[in-house]
Amino acid sequence: MSLATKRKLQPYLYIAPIMILLLLMFGYPLIKSIVMSFQDYKLTKLNKIHWNNFKNYKNMISDKNFWLLVKNSLVYVITSVIGQFLLGLGLALALNKRFRGRGVYQSIVFLPWAFSSFVVGLLFRWSFNGEYGVINDLLKKMGVIEKGISWLGTPGYSLAVIIFAMIWIGIPFFAINILAALQSVPAEIYEAADVDGCGTFRKFFSLTLPFIKPTIIMTILLRTIWIFNSFDLVVIITEGGPANYSQTLPSYMYSQAFSSYDFGMAGALGVLLMVVLSVYAVIFLKVTNYDKAGDF
Amino acid sequence: MKKRLMFVAALALTGTLFAGNTLAEEWTREFEGESLTFLDVAPNDVRTSYYEELFEKFYEDTGIEVEYQSVPWDDAADKITVLGASGNLPDILTTWSGWLGQFTESEWVVPLSDYIGDSIDEYTDVITDCYWKSEKTRYGDIYTVPDGWMVKGIYVRKDWCEELGIELDPTQDWTWDDYFDLVEKLTDAEKGRYGATYRGARGGFDIILTYMQGFTEGATFDQDGKILINSEECQEAFKKWTDMYLNGYAPEDSINWGFAEMVDNFKGGLTGTLINDSEVAATLIDAMEDDQWMVMPFPVSAKDGICYNTMGAPYAYSMSSFCENKDAAWLLLQYMTTAENQADYCVLTGQIPIKKEASDLDYYSEDGYYGAFLHQMNQENVAIPATYGPFDYTDLHQGLLHEEVQSYLLGDESAEDALNNICTALQERMDEYLAENPDTEIETALFVSK
């Protein structure tokens, strides 16, 4: 083998181990789940696996809960992302200013990000318990309610509790990223803006926001995908109840796989989620002009 | 736990009941050096330490090492399914009767009749004449040895009843209507007291089925395999049961309650009655004062006067078909169920022994904590109703069954639609099963004392 050929091959050899690992860890399960989505694949009937064409997809669409799950998923993702973004942005702007005890305060408010979803789920599950929960107790003492609310047993409220939990856990992620972006904005441009007589709002919308836009776009994109795919809080706080009113597509996929052991149906739901999120990512990046973000 | 531990300690110190038996027992060391694995699906401090001590004793007596593995109950079905599908089941596993359809269909467990052999005479009548008979009817053989026996009862707040001047006699039959009246009387939402501990989450349909079976002679399907619980009487029964929730005799949150929430809220003083297995008595003995609670037997059907009680084994031991040394595994199973070990285990876990010798203990006399449960076992009008069916219904039990009831409770569909959807799903499973197994004997209620 000539030296030139060796040099050409060198980079491929360097990345070969990780590529093989990725193919094994991601490629194979991905392909396998796509294959399973076209099969009657029940873990309890492994000797009766067979192709069933689009039956899983037909069953998925005709499932009486399907549109409820779609609605729940959209409400869950949109409100969680908006809530996390707005509160995370506010927190980052507050922490961008120097004040006494900032380090301690910063450590405390970033704590939720370090908690496991399991712990957060249990925390919210008990806090919102209809009989013994601290939330009802506080609301009663404040005179907001007279009778305890069955947060986890009422349609609408049960999903709201999961959304609160998701917002609470995700604020630090937005705050950390936006704060890092804010700290990279050069002070000179603000000085120039001051000389030109720009007000606070003008400076924020014309200077700060465009400067941190790439970070915001990427953070929103990542969080949307993560939140859309996450099912742990749903499973821990309500298990999708009552009557699927707090169930989302990923948590339903989880229950299909690990409660019904129907990996065919779970595969179909997985493929649907993958397609939806891929399309979302492409459209989102296009609409937000990500490639032009940060240009002045 | 103190009270129960004291009893076990007293047993150990006196050693009178089983001393002769223990000394005479010599265990073969034929399998010395072998190792086995054991899976517990309901681990807690009491069970785990019991098993670990037992396996140490087993090692001393036989030279066989046993590795104790456990999985929390909520994840057990998933874990076992994955282990079974990948051919990695432990040698002996604790199972739940609702999973047995899945296990036998998948051939993950082995028949035990040949192993049990003549030792069948050592077991109590309820095990041989009901439990194993039912298993043979459904699956064609015996696949499990119960770890203990549980009878359902209704736990009642005795102190609340005394306050309200309600008199209850656990030695007399009472009807479900009497129970509904009691629930209504005990409810005082202003005081934060509810009469019923309603189970709305997973497993919530089980008790509704039992109540409805009071109108179908304890059956779920007729002899032609047609579902019986969609009759008008059953629809009325379905509404009557769910009215307890809709009328506010149970906390609103209970639409999402499972086993843990039920027991916690009864113990905590929120609810006045709790329908559950004798297993719960062990918890209440430790957590509550004796004058706070009592146990009433299961009510009888107003239609035929029969008390349908889903008594059975909460968990049972089965042997995995992947086990490489089945004789050694059987030895372990025998060891776990000797009269002596059975007595210790049952006292600690709140169960009734399956071996005749162990069930003679004073602890299980009719005037003890378990009186109401044992009383039911000796009545001629007590029967074990049929299960959902011989097919695999794990997925329905994990989802559709309670979700349909929840939908009705939330006003999303009528009671008739909810029950019809449940019946349709069960009927489809039965038709499919009968098509593949045309010789299946359809389950009927089994009388305990006949």
CSV table of N, CA and C in Angstrom, one decimal, chain A residues 41-43 56 59-60 63 65 69 244 247 249-269, chain B residues 78 395 399-400 403:
chain,number,residue,atom,x,y,z
A,41,TYR,N,-45.2,-8.5,16.3
A,41,TYR,CA,-44.0,-8.9,17.1
A,41,TYR,C,-44.4,-8.7,18.6
A,42,LYS,N,-44.8,-9.8,19.2
A,42,LYS,CA,-45.2,-9.7,20.7
A,42,LYS,C,-44.1,-10.5,21.4
A,43,LEU,N,-43.6,-9.9,22.5
A,43,LEU,CA,-42.6,-10.5,23.3
A,43,LEU,C,-43.1,-11.8,23.9
A,56,ASN,N,-49.9,-2.5,12.0
A,56,ASN,CA,-49.6,-1.8,13.2
A,56,ASN,C,-49.9,-0.3,13.1
A,59,ASN,N,-53.6,0.2,13.1
A,59,ASN,CA,-54.1,0.1,14.4
A,59,ASN,C,-53.8,1.3,15.2
A,60,MET,N,-52.6,1.8,15.0
A,60,MET,CA,-52.2,3.0,15.7
A,60,MET,C,-53.1,4.2,15.4
A,63,ASP,N,-56.6,3.6,16.8
A,63,ASP,CA,-56.7,3.5,18.2
A,63,ASP,C,-57.6,4.7,18.7
A,65,ASN,N,-57.6,6.3,21.3
A,65,ASN,CA,-56.8,7.2,22.1
A,65,ASN,C,-55.8,8.0,21.3
A,69,LEU,N,-53.7,11.4,22.4
A,69,LEU,CA,-52.3,11.3,22.7
A,69,LEU,C,-51.5,12.4,21.9
A,244,ASN,N,-55.8,7.8,30.2
A,244,ASN,CA,-54.9,8.3,29.2
A,244,ASN,C,-54.9,9.8,29.0
A,247,GLN,N,-51.4,10.9,29.1
A,247,GLN,CA,-50.5,10.0,28.3
A,247,GLN,C,-50.0,10.8,27.1
A,249,LEU,N,-47.4,10.4,23.4
A,249,LEU,CA,-47.1,9.3,22.4
A,249,LEU,C,-45.9,8.5,22.9
A,250,PRO,N,-44.8,9.1,23.4
A,250,PRO,CA,-43.7,8.3,23.9
A,250,PRO,C,-44.1,7.4,25.1
A,251,SER,N,-44.9,8.0,26.0
A,251,SER,CA,-45.2,7.1,27.2
A,251,SER,C,-46.2,6.0,26.8
A,252,TYR,N,-47.0,6.3,25.8
A,252,TYR,CA,-47.8,5.2,25.2
A,252,TYR,C,-47.0,4.2,24.5
A,253,MET,N,-46.0,4.6,23.8
A,253,MET,CA,-45.1,3.7,23.2
A,253,MET,C,-44.4,2.8,24.2
A,254,TYR,N,-44.0,3.4,25.3
A,254,TYR,CA,-43.4,2.7,26.4
A,254,TYR,C,-44.3,1.6,27.0
A,255,SER,N,-45.6,2.0,27.2
A,255,SER,CA,-46.6,1.1,27.7
A,255,SER,C,-46.9,0.0,26.8
A,256,GLN,N,-46.9,0.3,25.5
A,256,GLN,CA,-47.1,-0.7,24.5
A,256,GLN,C,-46.0,-1.8,24.5
A,257,ALA,N,-44.8,-1.3,24.7
A,257,ALA,CA,-43.6,-2.2,24.7
A,257,ALA,C,-43.5,-2.9,26.0
A,258,PHE,N,-43.7,-2.3,27.1
A,258,PHE,CA,-43.4,-2.9,28.4
A,258,PHE,C,-44.6,-3.3,29.2
A,259,SER,N,-45.8,-2.9,28.8
A,259,SER,CA,-46.9,-3.4,29.5
A,259,SER,C,-47.7,-4.4,28.6
A,260,SER,N,-47.8,-4.1,27.3
A,260,SER,CA,-48.5,-5.0,26.4
A,260,SER,C,-47.5,-5.9,25.7
A,261,TYR,N,-46.3,-5.6,25.8
A,261,TYR,CA,-45.2,-6.4,25.1
A,261,TYR,C,-45.4,-6.4,23.6
A,262,ASP,N,-46.1,-5.5,23.1
A,262,ASP,CA,-46.4,-5.4,21.6
A,262,ASP,C,-45.3,-4.5,21.0
A,263,PHE,N,-44.2,-5.2,20.6
A,263,PHE,CA,-43.1,-4.4,20.1
A,263,PHE,C,-43.3,-3.9,18.7
A,264,GLY,N,-44.3,-4.6,18.0
A,264,GLY,CA,-44.7,-4.2,16.7
A,264,GLY,C,-45.3,-2.8,16.7
A,265,MET,N,-46.3,-2.7,17.6
A,265,MET,CA,-47.0,-1.4,17.8
A,265,MET,C,-46.1,-0.3,18.3
A,266,ALA,N,-45.2,-0.7,19.3
A,266,ALA,CA,-44.3,0.2,19.8
A,266,ALA,C,-43.3,0.7,18.7
A,267,GLY,N,-42.9,-0.2,17.8
A,267,GLY,CA,-42.0,0.2,16.7
A,267,GLY,C,-42.7,1.2,15.8
A,268,ALA,N,-44.0,0.9,15.5
A,268,ALA,CA,-44.7,1.8,14.7
A,268,ALA,C,-44.8,3.2,15.3
A,269,LEU,N,-45.0,3.3,16.6
A,269,LEU,CA,-45.1,4.6,17.3
A,269,LEU,C,-43.7,5.3,17.2
B,78,ASP,N,-42.5,-6.9,33.5
B,78,ASP,CA,-41.6,-6.6,32.4
B,78,ASP,C,-40.3,-7.3,32.4
B,395,ASP,N,-51.7,-7.8,29.1
B,395,ASP,CA,-51.8,-6.4,28.6
B,395,ASP,C,-53.1,-5.8,28.9
B,399,GLY,N,-53.8,-2.3,31.1
B,399,GLY,CA,-54.3,-1.1,30.5
B,399,GLY,C,-55.8,-1.1,30.3
B,400,LEU,N,-56.3,-1.7,29.3
B,400,LEU,CA,-57.7,-1.5,28.9
B,400,LEU,C,-58.7,-1.7,30.0
B,403,GLU,N,-58.7,1.3,32.3
B,403,GLU,CA,-58.9,2.5,31.6
B,403,GLU,C,-60.3,2.7,31.1
